[in-house]
Structures are given as C-alpha cells and as structure tokens.
mmCIF file with all atom_site columns, C-alpha atoms in Angstrom:
data_model
loop_
_atom_site.group_PDB
_atom_site.id
_atom_site.type_symbol
_atom_site.label_atom_id
_atom_site.label_alt_id
_atom_site.label_comp_id
_atom_site.label_asym_id
_atom_site.label_entity_id
_atom_site.label_seq_id
_atom_site.pdbx_PDB_ins_code
_atom_site.Cartn_x
_atom_site.Cartn_y
_atom_site.Cartn_z
_atom_site.occupancy
_atom_site.B_iso_or_equiv
_atom_site.pdbx_formal_charge
_atom_site.auth_seq_id
_atom_site.auth_comp_id
_atom_site.auth_asym_id
_atom_site.auth_atom_id
_atom_site.pdbx_PDB_model_num
ATOM 1   C CA . MET A 1 1   ? 0.230   -0.049 0.073   1.00 49.00 ? 1381 MET A CA 1
ATOM 2   C CA . GLY A 1 2   ? 1.785   3.496  -0.830  1.00 73.00 ? 1382 GLY A CA 1
ATOM 3   C CA . ASP A 1 3   ? 1.726   6.203  1.245   1.00 90.00 ? 1383 ASP A CA 1
ATOM 4   C CA . GLU A 1 4   ? -1.649  8.850  1.825   1.00 97.00 ? 1384 GLU A CA 1
ATOM 5   C CA . VAL A 1 5   ? -0.436  12.150 0.721   1.00 98.00 ? 1385 VAL A CA 1
ATOM 6   C CA . LYS A 1 6   ? -2.711  15.485 1.364   1.00 98.00 ? 1386 LYS A CA 1
ATOM 7   C CA . LEU A 1 7   ? -2.226  18.927 0.892   1.00 98.00 ? 1387 LEU A CA 1
ATOM 8   C CA . ILE A 1 8   ? -5.126  22.050 2.428   1.00 98.00 ? 1388 ILE A CA 1
ATOM 9   C CA . GLY A 1 9   ? -3.682  24.570 0.612   1.00 98.00 ? 1389 GLY A CA 1
ATOM 10  C CA . ALA A 1 10  ? -5.276  28.324 -1.121  1.00 98.00 ? 1390 ALA A CA 1
ATOM 11  C CA . TRP A 1 11  ? -4.067  29.101 -4.561  1.00 97.00 ? 1391 TRP A CA 1
ATOM 12  C CA . ALA A 1 12  ? -3.127  32.118 -4.160  1.00 96.00 ? 1392 ALA A CA 1
ATOM 13  C CA . SER A 1 13  ? -0.893  31.606 -0.887  1.00 97.00 ? 1393 SER A CA 1
ATOM 14  C CA . PRO A 1 14  ? 3.168   31.786 -2.421  1.00 97.00 ? 1394 PRO A CA 1
ATOM 15  C CA . PHE A 1 15  ? 3.105   29.643 0.596   1.00 98.00 ? 1395 PHE A CA 1
ATOM 16  C CA . SER A 1 16  ? 0.663   27.290 -0.342  1.00 98.00 ? 1396 SER A CA 1
ATOM 17  C CA . GLN A 1 17  ? 3.415   27.063 -4.222  1.00 98.00 ? 1397 GLN A CA 1
ATOM 18  C CA . ARG A 1 18  ? 5.799   25.973 -2.150  1.00 98.00 ? 1398 ARG A CA 1
ATOM 19  C CA . ILE A 1 19  ? 5.537   22.873 -0.999  1.00 98.00 ? 1399 ILE A CA 1
ATOM 20  C CA . GLU A 1 20  ? 2.270   21.876 -4.322  1.00 98.00 ? 1400 GLU A CA 1
ATOM 21  C CA . LEU A 1 21  ? 6.347   22.602 -6.127  1.00 98.00 ? 1401 LEU A CA 1
ATOM 22  C CA . ALA A 1 22  ? 8.433   20.158 -3.688  1.00 98.00 ? 1402 ALA A CA 1
ATOM 23  C CA . LEU A 1 23  ? 5.624   17.483 -4.422  1.00 98.00 ? 1403 LEU A CA 1
ATOM 24  C CA . LYS A 1 24  ? 6.150   18.125 -8.187  1.00 97.00 ? 1404 LYS A CA 1
ATOM 25  C CA . LEU A 1 25  ? 9.360   17.850 -7.948  1.00 97.00 ? 1405 LEU A CA 1
ATOM 26  C CA . LYS A 1 26  ? 10.217  14.716 -5.868  1.00 97.00 ? 1406 LYS A CA 1
ATOM 27  C CA . GLY A 1 27  ? 7.159   13.395 -8.102  1.00 96.00 ? 1407 GLY A CA 1
ATOM 28  C CA . ILE A 1 28  ? 5.010   12.588 -5.221  1.00 97.00 ? 1408 ILE A CA 1
ATOM 29  C CA . HIS A 1 29  ? 1.238   11.800 -6.593  1.00 97.00 ? 1409 HIS A CA 1
ATOM 30  C CA . TYR A 1 30  ? -0.688  14.232 -3.352  1.00 98.00 ? 1410 TYR A CA 1
ATOM 31  C CA . GLU A 1 31  ? -4.054  14.644 -3.170  1.00 98.00 ? 1411 GLU A CA 1
ATOM 32  C CA . TYR A 1 32  ? -4.582  19.172 -3.181  1.00 98.00 ? 1412 TYR A CA 1
ATOM 33  C CA . ILE A 1 33  ? -8.054  20.663 -1.010  1.00 98.00 ? 1413 ILE A CA 1
ATOM 34  C CA . GLU A 1 34  ? -8.324  23.295 -1.711  1.00 98.00 ? 1414 GLU A CA 1
ATOM 35  C CA . GLU A 1 35  ? -9.028  26.122 2.206   1.00 98.00 ? 1415 GLU A CA 1
ATOM 36  C CA . ASP A 1 36  ? -12.181 28.797 1.720   1.00 96.00 ? 1416 ASP A CA 1
ATOM 37  C CA . LEU A 1 37  ? -9.443  30.769 4.629   1.00 94.00 ? 1417 LEU A CA 1
ATOM 38  C CA . SER A 1 38  ? -13.332 32.571 5.857   1.00 94.00 ? 1418 SER A CA 1
ATOM 39  C CA . ASN A 1 39  ? -14.718 29.972 6.605   1.00 97.00 ? 1419 ASN A CA 1
ATOM 40  C CA . LYS A 1 40  ? -12.193 27.474 7.790   1.00 97.00 ? 1420 LYS A CA 1
ATOM 41  C CA . SER A 1 41  ? -12.813 23.258 7.567   1.00 98.00 ? 1421 SER A CA 1
ATOM 42  C CA . SER A 1 42  ? -12.714 21.129 10.554  1.00 97.00 ? 1422 SER A CA 1
ATOM 43  C CA . LEU A 1 43  ? -9.880  19.518 8.400   1.00 98.00 ? 1423 LEU A CA 1
ATOM 44  C CA . LEU A 1 44  ? -7.864  22.114 8.677   1.00 98.00 ? 1424 LEU A CA 1
ATOM 45  C CA . LEU A 1 45  ? -8.547  22.996 12.401  1.00 97.00 ? 1425 LEU A CA 1
ATOM 46  C CA . ASN A 1 46  ? -8.330  19.647 13.387  1.00 97.00 ? 1426 ASN A CA 1
ATOM 47  C CA . SER A 1 47  ? -4.542  19.520 11.518  1.00 98.00 ? 1427 SER A CA 1
ATOM 48  C CA . ASN A 1 48  ? -3.332  22.468 12.520  1.00 97.00 ? 1428 ASN A CA 1
ATOM 49  C CA . PRO A 1 49  ? -5.633  23.578 16.024  1.00 96.00 ? 1429 PRO A CA 1
ATOM 50  C CA . VAL A 1 50  ? -2.473  25.911 17.014  1.00 96.00 ? 1430 VAL A CA 1
ATOM 51  C CA . HIS A 1 51  ? -2.131  28.656 13.983  1.00 96.00 ? 1431 HIS A CA 1
ATOM 52  C CA . GLN A 1 52  ? -5.394  27.391 12.424  1.00 96.00 ? 1432 GLN A CA 1
ATOM 53  C CA . LYS A 1 53  ? -3.210  28.298 8.766   1.00 97.00 ? 1433 LYS A CA 1
ATOM 54  C CA . ILE A 1 54  ? -2.587  26.207 5.715   1.00 98.00 ? 1434 ILE A CA 1
ATOM 55  C CA . PRO A 1 55  ? -0.744  25.141 4.728   1.00 98.00 ? 1435 PRO A CA 1
ATOM 56  C CA . VAL A 1 56  ? -0.955  21.678 5.705   1.00 98.00 ? 1436 VAL A CA 1
ATOM 57  C CA . LEU A 1 57  ? 0.659   18.458 4.406   1.00 98.00 ? 1437 LEU A CA 1
ATOM 58  C CA . ILE A 1 58  ? -1.426  15.063 5.363   1.00 98.00 ? 1438 ILE A CA 1
ATOM 59  C CA . HIS A 1 59  ? 1.282   12.100 4.893   1.00 98.00 ? 1439 HIS A CA 1
ATOM 60  C CA . ASN A 1 60  ? -0.393  8.977  5.812   1.00 97.00 ? 1440 ASN A CA 1
ATOM 61  C CA . GLY A 1 61  ? -3.236  10.282 8.695   1.00 97.00 ? 1441 GLY A CA 1
ATOM 62  C CA . LYS A 1 62  ? -0.713  12.873 9.978   1.00 98.00 ? 1442 LYS A CA 1
ATOM 63  C CA . PRO A 1 63  ? -0.468  16.760 9.712   1.00 98.00 ? 1443 PRO A CA 1
ATOM 64  C CA . VAL A 1 64  ? 2.349   18.104 9.397   1.00 98.00 ? 1444 VAL A CA 1
ATOM 65  C CA . ALA A 1 65  ? 2.202   22.366 9.627   1.00 98.00 ? 1445 ALA A CA 1
ATOM 66  C CA . GLU A 1 66  ? 4.306   24.816 8.780   1.00 97.00 ? 1446 GLU A CA 1
ATOM 67  C CA . SER A 1 67  ? 5.651   25.011 5.752   1.00 98.00 ? 1447 SER A CA 1
ATOM 68  C CA . LEU A 1 68  ? 9.192   25.199 6.211   1.00 98.00 ? 1448 LEU A CA 1
ATOM 69  C CA . VAL A 1 69  ? 8.399   22.434 8.207   1.00 98.00 ? 1449 VAL A CA 1
ATOM 70  C CA . ILE A 1 70  ? 7.312   20.455 5.560   1.00 98.00 ? 1450 ILE A CA 1
ATOM 71  C CA . LEU A 1 71  ? 10.342  21.346 2.995   1.00 98.00 ? 1451 LEU A CA 1
ATOM 72  C CA . GLU A 1 72  ? 12.040  19.491 5.321   1.00 98.00 ? 1452 GLU A CA 1
ATOM 73  C CA . TYR A 1 73  ? 9.806   16.816 6.188   1.00 98.00 ? 1453 TYR A CA 1
ATOM 74  C CA . ILE A 1 74  ? 9.304   15.664 2.438   1.00 98.00 ? 1454 ILE A CA 1
ATOM 75  C CA . GLU A 1 75  ? 13.071  15.983 2.290   1.00 98.00 ? 1455 GLU A CA 1
ATOM 76  C CA . GLU A 1 76  ? 13.619  13.715 4.980   1.00 97.00 ? 1456 GLU A CA 1
ATOM 77  C CA . THR A 1 77  ? 10.938  11.000 4.220   1.00 97.00 ? 1457 THR A CA 1
ATOM 78  C CA . TRP A 1 78  ? 11.761  11.123 0.347   1.00 97.00 ? 1458 TRP A CA 1
ATOM 79  C CA . LYS A 1 79  ? 15.223  11.105 -0.501  1.00 94.00 ? 1459 LYS A CA 1
ATOM 80  C CA . ASN A 1 80  ? 14.571  10.902 -3.734  1.00 95.00 ? 1460 ASN A CA 1
ATOM 81  C CA . ASN A 1 81  ? 15.529  14.408 -6.057  1.00 95.00 ? 1461 ASN A CA 1
ATOM 82  C CA . PRO A 1 82  ? 17.255  15.857 -2.969  1.00 96.00 ? 1462 PRO A CA 1
ATOM 83  C CA . ILE A 1 83  ? 16.379  19.399 -2.638  1.00 96.00 ? 1463 ILE A CA 1
ATOM 84  C CA . LEU A 1 84  ? 18.224  20.665 0.318   1.00 96.00 ? 1464 LEU A CA 1
ATOM 85  C CA . PRO A 1 85  ? 22.321  20.155 -0.496  1.00 94.00 ? 1465 PRO A CA 1
ATOM 86  C CA . LYS A 1 86  ? 24.598  17.342 0.646   1.00 93.00 ? 1466 LYS A CA 1
ATOM 87  C CA . ASP A 1 87  ? 27.734  19.213 2.142   1.00 94.00 ? 1467 ASP A CA 1
ATOM 88  C CA . HIS A 1 88  ? 26.090  20.270 6.354   1.00 96.00 ? 1468 HIS A CA 1
ATOM 89  C CA . TYR A 1 89  ? 27.246  23.665 5.486   1.00 96.00 ? 1469 TYR A CA 1
ATOM 90  C CA . ASP A 1 90  ? 25.388  24.404 2.697   1.00 93.00 ? 1470 ASP A CA 1
ATOM 91  C CA . ARG A 1 91  ? 22.206  22.802 4.446   1.00 95.00 ? 1471 ARG A CA 1
ATOM 92  C CA . ALA A 1 92  ? 22.796  24.988 7.347   1.00 96.00 ? 1472 ALA A CA 1
ATOM 93  C CA . THR A 1 93  ? 23.554  28.137 5.016   1.00 95.00 ? 1473 THR A CA 1
ATOM 94  C CA . SER A 1 94  ? 20.174  26.888 3.282   1.00 95.00 ? 1474 SER A CA 1
ATOM 95  C CA . ARG A 1 95  ? 18.165  26.750 6.704   1.00 97.00 ? 1475 ARG A CA 1
ATOM 96  C CA . PHE A 1 96  ? 19.487  30.496 7.535   1.00 97.00 ? 1476 PHE A CA 1
ATOM 97  C CA . TRP A 1 97  ? 18.293  31.924 4.406   1.00 97.00 ? 1477 TRP A CA 1
ATOM 98  C CA . ALA A 1 98  ? 14.787  30.361 4.478   1.00 97.00 ? 1478 ALA A CA 1
ATOM 99  C CA . LYS A 1 99  ? 14.919  31.936 8.108   1.00 97.00 ? 1479 LYS A CA 1
ATOM 100 C CA . PHE A 1 100 ? 16.532  35.404 7.123   1.00 97.00 ? 1480 PHE A CA 1
ATOM 101 C CA . VAL A 1 101 ? 12.913  35.528 4.134   1.00 97.00 ? 1481 VAL A CA 1
ATOM 102 C CA . ASP A 1 102 ? 9.912   34.318 6.290   1.00 96.00 ? 1482 ASP A CA 1
ATOM 103 C CA . GLU A 1 103 ? 11.385  36.408 9.088   1.00 95.00 ? 1483 GLU A CA 1
ATOM 104 C CA . LYS A 1 104 ? 12.611  39.521 7.080   1.00 95.00 ? 1484 LYS A CA 1
ATOM 105 C CA . ILE A 1 105 ? 11.047  39.524 3.076   1.00 96.00 ? 1485 ILE A CA 1
ATOM 106 C CA . VAL A 1 106 ? 8.160   38.140 4.116   1.00 95.00 ? 1486 VAL A CA 1
ATOM 107 C CA . GLN A 1 107 ? 7.289   39.759 7.083   1.00 93.00 ? 1487 GLN A CA 1
ATOM 108 C CA . ILE A 1 108 ? 8.467   43.457 5.366   1.00 92.00 ? 1488 ILE A CA 1
ATOM 109 C CA . GLY A 1 109 ? 5.141   42.406 2.770   1.00 86.00 ? 1489 GLY A CA 1
ATOM 110 C CA . THR A 1 110 ? 2.608   42.364 6.000   1.00 86.00 ? 1490 THR A CA 1
ATOM 111 C CA . LYS A 1 111 ? 3.581   46.501 6.387   1.00 84.00 ? 1491 LYS A CA 1
ATOM 112 C CA . PHE A 1 112 ? 1.692   47.599 3.715   1.00 77.00 ? 1492 PHE A CA 1
ATOM 113 C CA . LYS A 1 113 ? -1.489  47.028 4.567   1.00 72.00 ? 1493 LYS A CA 1
ATOM 114 C CA . THR A 1 114 ? -1.579  49.249 7.202   1.00 74.00 ? 1494 THR A CA 1
ATOM 115 C CA . ALA A 1 115 ? 1.217   51.854 5.940   1.00 74.00 ? 1495 ALA A CA 1
ATOM 116 C CA . LYS A 1 116 ? -0.252  54.813 5.956   1.00 79.00 ? 1496 LYS A CA 1
ATOM 117 C CA . GLU A 1 117 ? 1.175   56.895 1.884   1.00 77.00 ? 1497 GLU A CA 1
ATOM 118 C CA . GLU A 1 118 ? 3.655   58.369 3.239   1.00 80.00 ? 1498 GLU A CA 1
ATOM 119 C CA . GLU A 1 119 ? 5.344   55.781 4.519   1.00 83.00 ? 1499 GLU A CA 1
ATOM 120 C CA . ILE A 1 120 ? 5.309   53.711 1.272   1.00 82.00 ? 1500 ILE A CA 1
ATOM 121 C CA . GLU A 1 121 ? 8.619   54.488 0.141   1.00 84.00 ? 1501 GLU A CA 1
ATOM 122 C CA . GLN A 1 122 ? 10.411  53.701 2.539   1.00 89.00 ? 1502 GLN A CA 1
ATOM 123 C CA . ILE A 1 123 ? 8.590   50.435 2.712   1.00 89.00 ? 1503 ILE A CA 1
ATOM 124 C CA . TYR A 1 124 ? 9.596   48.900 -0.990  1.00 89.00 ? 1504 TYR A CA 1
ATOM 125 C CA . GLU A 1 125 ? 13.307  51.283 -0.258  1.00 92.00 ? 1505 GLU A CA 1
ATOM 126 C CA . GLU A 1 126 ? 13.409  48.463 2.820   1.00 94.00 ? 1506 GLU A CA 1
ATOM 127 C CA . LEU A 1 127 ? 12.754  46.113 0.763   1.00 94.00 ? 1507 LEU A CA 1
ATOM 128 C CA . ILE A 1 128 ? 14.562  47.118 -2.225  1.00 95.00 ? 1508 ILE A CA 1
ATOM 129 C CA . GLU A 1 129 ? 17.737  46.725 0.615   1.00 96.00 ? 1509 GLU A CA 1
ATOM 130 C CA . ASN A 1 130 ? 16.661  42.998 1.988   1.00 96.00 ? 1510 ASN A CA 1
ATOM 131 C CA . LEU A 1 131 ? 16.650  41.851 -1.291  1.00 97.00 ? 1511 LEU A CA 1
ATOM 132 C CA . LYS A 1 132 ? 19.683  42.909 -2.467  1.00 97.00 ? 1512 LYS A CA 1
ATOM 133 C CA . ILE A 1 133 ? 20.819  40.755 0.312   1.00 96.00 ? 1513 ILE A CA 1
ATOM 134 C CA . ILE A 1 134 ? 19.333  37.682 -0.739  1.00 96.00 ? 1514 ILE A CA 1
ATOM 135 C CA . GLU A 1 135 ? 20.418  38.669 -4.873  1.00 96.00 ? 1515 GLU A CA 1
ATOM 136 C CA . LYS A 1 136 ? 24.243  38.318 -3.252  1.00 95.00 ? 1516 LYS A CA 1
ATOM 137 C CA . GLU A 1 137 ? 23.905  34.823 -2.392  1.00 93.00 ? 1517 GLU A CA 1
ATOM 138 C CA . LEU A 1 138 ? 23.673  33.535 -6.345  1.00 91.00 ? 1518 LEU A CA 1
ATOM 139 C CA . LYS A 1 139 ? 27.167  34.265 -6.355  1.00 84.00 ? 1519 LYS A CA 1
ATOM 140 C CA . GLY A 1 140 ? 26.376  33.972 -10.807 1.00 84.00 ? 1520 GLY A CA 1
ATOM 141 C CA . LYS A 1 141 ? 24.785  30.025 -9.939  1.00 89.00 ? 1521 LYS A CA 1
ATOM 142 C CA . HIS A 1 142 ? 21.971  29.920 -12.357 1.00 90.00 ? 1522 HIS A CA 1
ATOM 143 C CA . PHE A 1 143 ? 19.820  28.915 -8.624  1.00 94.00 ? 1523 PHE A CA 1
ATOM 144 C CA . PHE A 1 144 ? 20.085  29.663 -5.401  1.00 92.00 ? 1524 PHE A CA 1
ATOM 145 C CA . GLY A 1 145 ? 20.614  25.753 -4.854  1.00 81.00 ? 1525 GLY A CA 1
ATOM 146 C CA . GLY A 1 146 ? 23.333  25.860 -7.519  1.00 83.00 ? 1526 GLY A CA 1
ATOM 147 C CA . ASP A 1 147 ? 22.150  23.922 -11.690 1.00 86.00 ? 1527 ASP A CA 1
ATOM 148 C CA . ARG A 1 148 ? 19.217  22.846 -9.998  1.00 90.00 ? 1528 ARG A CA 1
ATOM 149 C CA . ILE A 1 149 ? 15.943  23.716 -8.734  1.00 95.00 ? 1529 ILE A CA 1
ATOM 150 C CA . GLY A 1 150 ? 16.769  23.626 -4.195  1.00 96.00 ? 1530 GLY A CA 1
ATOM 151 C CA . PHE A 1 151 ? 15.096  24.407 -0.768  1.00 97.00 ? 1531 PHE A CA 1
ATOM 152 C CA . LEU A 1 152 ? 15.625  28.140 -1.059  1.00 97.00 ? 1532 LEU A CA 1
ATOM 153 C CA . ASP A 1 153 ? 14.637  28.373 -4.587  1.00 97.00 ? 1533 ASP A CA 1
ATOM 154 C CA . ILE A 1 154 ? 11.349  27.655 -3.398  1.00 98.00 ? 1534 ILE A CA 1
ATOM 155 C CA . ILE A 1 155 ? 11.590  30.021 -0.718  1.00 97.00 ? 1535 ILE A CA 1
ATOM 156 C CA . ILE A 1 156 ? 12.422  32.283 -2.791  1.00 97.00 ? 1536 ILE A CA 1
ATOM 157 C CA . PHE A 1 157 ? 10.500  32.763 -6.128  1.00 97.00 ? 1537 PHE A CA 1
ATOM 158 C CA . PHE A 1 158 ? 7.243   32.055 -4.469  1.00 97.00 ? 1538 PHE A CA 1
ATOM 159 C CA . ILE A 1 159 ? 7.401   35.242 -2.186  1.00 97.00 ? 1539 ILE A CA 1
ATOM 160 C CA . VAL A 1 160 ? 9.465   37.097 -5.413  1.00 97.00 ? 1540 VAL A CA 1
ATOM 161 C CA . TYR A 1 161 ? 6.624   36.750 -7.699  1.00 97.00 ? 1541 TYR A CA 1
ATOM 162 C CA . TRP A 1 162 ? 4.269   37.753 -5.001  1.00 95.00 ? 1542 TRP A CA 1
ATOM 163 C CA . PHE A 1 163 ? 6.025   41.432 -4.486  1.00 94.00 ? 1543 PHE A CA 1
ATOM 164 C CA . GLN A 1 164 ? 6.178   41.216 -8.336  1.00 95.00 ? 1544 GLN A CA 1
ATOM 165 C CA . LEU A 1 165 ? 2.158   41.008 -9.026  1.00 94.00 ? 1545 LEU A CA 1
ATOM 166 C CA . ARG A 1 166 ? 2.083   43.569 -6.514  1.00 90.00 ? 1546 ARG A CA 1
ATOM 167 C CA . GLN A 1 167 ? 3.803   45.947 -8.162  1.00 90.00 ? 1547 GLN A CA 1
ATOM 168 C CA . GLU A 1 168 ? 1.905   45.189 -11.366 1.00 92.00 ? 1548 GLU A CA 1
ATOM 169 C CA . VAL A 1 169 ? -1.608  45.858 -10.040 1.00 90.00 ? 1549 VAL A CA 1
ATOM 170 C CA . LYS A 1 170 ? 0.468   48.908 -7.673  1.00 85.00 ? 1550 LYS A CA 1
ATOM 171 C CA . GLN A 1 171 ? 1.626   49.228 -11.278 1.00 87.00 ? 1551 GLN A CA 1
ATOM 172 C CA . ILE A 1 172 ? 5.283   50.849 -9.048  1.00 85.00 ? 1552 ILE A CA 1
ATOM 173 C CA . GLU A 1 173 ? 8.794   49.855 -10.457 1.00 88.00 ? 1553 GLU A CA 1
ATOM 174 C CA . PHE A 1 174 ? 10.323  48.322 -7.635  1.00 90.00 ? 1554 PHE A CA 1
ATOM 175 C CA . ILE A 1 175 ? 12.091  44.842 -8.708  1.00 94.00 ? 1555 ILE A CA 1
ATOM 176 C CA . THR A 1 176 ? 13.668  46.278 -11.908 1.00 95.00 ? 1556 THR A CA 1
ATOM 177 C CA . LYS A 1 177 ? 16.570  44.812 -13.434 1.00 95.00 ? 1557 LYS A CA 1
ATOM 178 C CA . GLU A 1 178 ? 18.016  48.576 -12.828 1.00 95.00 ? 1558 GLU A CA 1
ATOM 179 C CA . ASN A 1 179 ? 17.175  47.457 -8.677  1.00 94.00 ? 1559 ASN A CA 1
ATOM 180 C CA . LEU A 1 180 ? 17.917  43.746 -8.855  1.00 96.00 ? 1560 LEU A CA 1
ATOM 181 C CA . PRO A 1 181 ? 19.624  42.875 -12.707 1.00 95.00 ? 1561 PRO A CA 1
ATOM 182 C CA . ASP A 1 182 ? 20.117  39.061 -11.183 1.00 96.00 ? 1562 ASP A CA 1
ATOM 183 C CA . LEU A 1 183 ? 17.629  38.199 -9.380  1.00 97.00 ? 1563 LEU A CA 1
ATOM 184 C CA . CYS A 1 184 ? 15.534  39.464 -12.312 1.00 96.00 ? 1564 CYS A CA 1
ATOM 185 C CA . ASN A 1 185 ? 17.446  36.918 -14.769 1.00 95.00 ? 1565 ASN A CA 1
ATOM 186 C CA . TYR A 1 186 ? 17.168  34.358 -11.951 1.00 96.00 ? 1566 TYR A CA 1
ATOM 187 C CA . MET A 1 187 ? 13.355  34.630 -11.594 1.00 97.00 ? 1567 MET A CA 1
ATOM 188 C CA . GLN A 1 188 ? 12.301  35.001 -15.985 1.00 96.00 ? 1568 GLN A CA 1
ATOM 189 C CA . LYS A 1 189 ? 14.867  31.546 -15.470 1.00 95.00 ? 1569 LYS A CA 1
ATOM 190 C CA . LEU A 1 190 ? 12.663  29.836 -13.392 1.00 96.00 ? 1570 LEU A CA 1
ATOM 191 C CA . TYR A 1 191 ? 9.231   30.952 -14.748 1.00 94.00 ? 1571 TYR A CA 1
ATOM 192 C CA . GLU A 1 192 ? 10.112  28.749 -18.775 1.00 94.00 ? 1572 GLU A CA 1
ATOM 193 C CA . ILE A 1 193 ? 10.261  25.624 -16.454 1.00 95.00 ? 1573 ILE A CA 1
ATOM 194 C CA . ASP A 1 194 ? 7.759   23.619 -16.502 1.00 96.00 ? 1574 ASP A CA 1
ATOM 195 C CA . VAL A 1 195 ? 7.117   22.631 -13.398 1.00 96.00 ? 1575 VAL A CA 1
ATOM 196 C CA . VAL A 1 196 ? 7.430   26.070 -11.980 1.00 97.00 ? 1576 VAL A CA 1
ATOM 197 C CA . LYS A 1 197 ? 4.879   27.043 -13.969 1.00 94.00 ? 1577 LYS A CA 1
ATOM 198 C CA . GLU A 1 198 ? 2.463   24.597 -13.054 1.00 94.00 ? 1578 GLU A CA 1
ATOM 199 C CA . SER A 1 199 ? 2.438   25.341 -9.641  1.00 95.00 ? 1579 SER A CA 1
ATOM 200 C CA . LEU A 1 200 ? 1.362   28.941 -10.124 1.00 96.00 ? 1580 LEU A CA 1
ATOM 201 C CA . PRO A 1 201 ? -2.119  29.877 -10.573 1.00 96.00 ? 1581 PRO A CA 1
ATOM 202 C CA . PRO A 1 202 ? -3.349  31.150 -14.275 1.00 96.00 ? 1582 PRO A CA 1
ATOM 203 C CA . LYS A 1 203 ? -2.007  34.627 -13.581 1.00 95.00 ? 1583 LYS A CA 1
ATOM 204 C CA . GLU A 1 204 ? -4.687  37.056 -14.870 1.00 96.00 ? 1584 GLU A CA 1
ATOM 205 C CA . LYS A 1 205 ? -6.452  35.296 -11.718 1.00 96.00 ? 1585 LYS A CA 1
ATOM 206 C CA . HIS A 1 206 ? -3.651  35.570 -9.858  1.00 97.00 ? 1586 HIS A CA 1
ATOM 207 C CA . LEU A 1 207 ? -3.800  40.164 -10.610 1.00 96.00 ? 1587 LEU A CA 1
ATOM 208 C CA . GLY A 1 208 ? -7.420  39.793 -10.458 1.00 96.00 ? 1588 GLY A CA 1
ATOM 209 C CA . PHE A 1 209 ? -6.930  38.121 -6.086  1.00 95.00 ? 1589 PHE A CA 1
ATOM 210 C CA . VAL A 1 210 ? -4.081  41.004 -5.682  1.00 92.00 ? 1590 VAL A CA 1
ATOM 211 C CA . ARG A 1 211 ? -6.488  43.459 -6.838  1.00 92.00 ? 1591 ARG A CA 1
ATOM 212 C CA . ALA A 1 212 ? -9.405  42.594 -4.544  1.00 91.00 ? 1592 ALA A CA 1
ATOM 213 C CA . LEU A 1 213 ? -7.290  42.194 -1.815  1.00 85.00 ? 1593 LEU A CA 1
ATOM 214 C CA . PHE A 1 214 ? -5.957  46.403 -2.451  1.00 79.00 ? 1594 PHE A CA 1
ATOM 215 C CA . GLN A 1 215 ? -9.180  47.038 -2.177  1.00 80.00 ? 1595 GLN A CA 1
ATOM 216 C CA . SER A 1 216 ? -10.878 45.655 0.278   1.00 75.00 ? 1596 SER A CA 1
ATOM 217 C CA . ALA A 1 217 ? -7.272  47.102 2.419   1.00 60.00 ? 1597 ALA A CA 1
ATOM 218 C CA . LYS A 1 218 ? -9.283  50.638 1.324   1.00 50.00 ? 1598 LYS A CA 1
ATOM 219 C CA . TYR A 1 219 ? -12.373 49.556 2.204   1.00 36.00 ? 1599 TYR A CA 1
ATOM 220 C CA . VAL A 1 220 ? -11.231 49.405 5.679   1.00 36.00 ? 1600 VAL A CA 1
ATOM 221 C CA . SER A 1 221 ? -8.922  51.460 6.058   1.00 33.00 ? 1601 SER A CA 1
ATOM 222 C CA . LYS A 1 222 ? -11.532 54.521 5.309   1.00 29.00 ? 1602 LYS A CA 1
#
C-alpha cells in the first residue's frame, strides 16, 4: 500500500505553492484540498489547531504544518531528487537564508497592509535593500541551489513573484533589472521551467486576487 499524501492549501498562497512545487519536484502523488480561509474547515482546524493556517501536509493521516517544516519533512521522508544540499554547512546556510526570507522579507510585505501613504516609499526601499542581500547569494549561479532548483529556490521564488504581482497591480516598479538585475534574470529563468509554471495559478486570476486584496484594504482603512 502506497503513501497517502494530502495538501490543504489556498491557490493564491505562496506558502502553499512552495509545497506543491516540492511535491512535484519529488514526483510525489498527492491530493490537493482547497481551503476557504474565510470559513475554515474542521479538517484544517483539527490538523493545525495551534495556528489554524495553511499549508498543512497530511501524510498517512499525520498532519505537518508550517511551510518550512513541511519542506524539510518532505526532504527527509522522500530521499529521491534531493532539494537540500548534501554538505552540512551548505544545508545550514540554506536554512539560515530561508529563515531570513520568512522573518525579514515576508514581514516587510505585511507592513503594506497598515502603511500610510507617506510610508510606502520607505517600505519599498527597505524591501529592495533586503532583496539585494538575497541577490548576492546567487553569486553567478543558475539557482540558489546551484545547478538545479533546490530548497532555497522554492522558498524565494514564490515570495518574489508575489511582490512582482503587487508592483504590477500598483503600477510601481521596484523589482527591476536596474535595481536587481541578477534576481530579475533568475526569476525569468524559473518562469520558463515547466514544473514551476505548473505550480503557479493563471496570472490574470492571480492579479485579480491581488487587486481585490488592495481594494478591501482601502475599504477597511476608510
């Protein structure tokens, strides 16, 4: 009897998309369960009672929550097509930058929700400076993982893509080839990989979702 793998996710979530890409890279068959975050299911609440958030991976009935934890679980459970480097130092470095992305760059993104108009430009500048720090880690490599997509690529790609959608909706260019040439070239390279494309929702649908988020934020702020 084979493994039973289920993923509770949300189609527009970069954290959910991370897990889908990892599962696809590993060639793992899974059942995707779309979660309505405005009316959370008993399955989600029982599977992740602490945070009550997606994504949640359910492997043979046992739930694993939080995207970084899930990625490591996937790596340790299915040894084929490794996403983390073999070298222990390189593994530690990948984990360090993963934490940096989620604790620093993602948190900068959350500032937009409550920012006043005069604070927006400063937040963009802070974001660019932190993306430049990440960009240095490419060091002329094809991917953060070296010659193939790896752990850090999975983590970074969807977050940067989310910001690119934001800038397209707001018509403000901050992730540009002038500001971040290596990162922009890297993102374009990943867009062209079939397995990455398959992990992204249709772009127009995704842009519509982001527009709706901005509109609801404006409504709340009035």
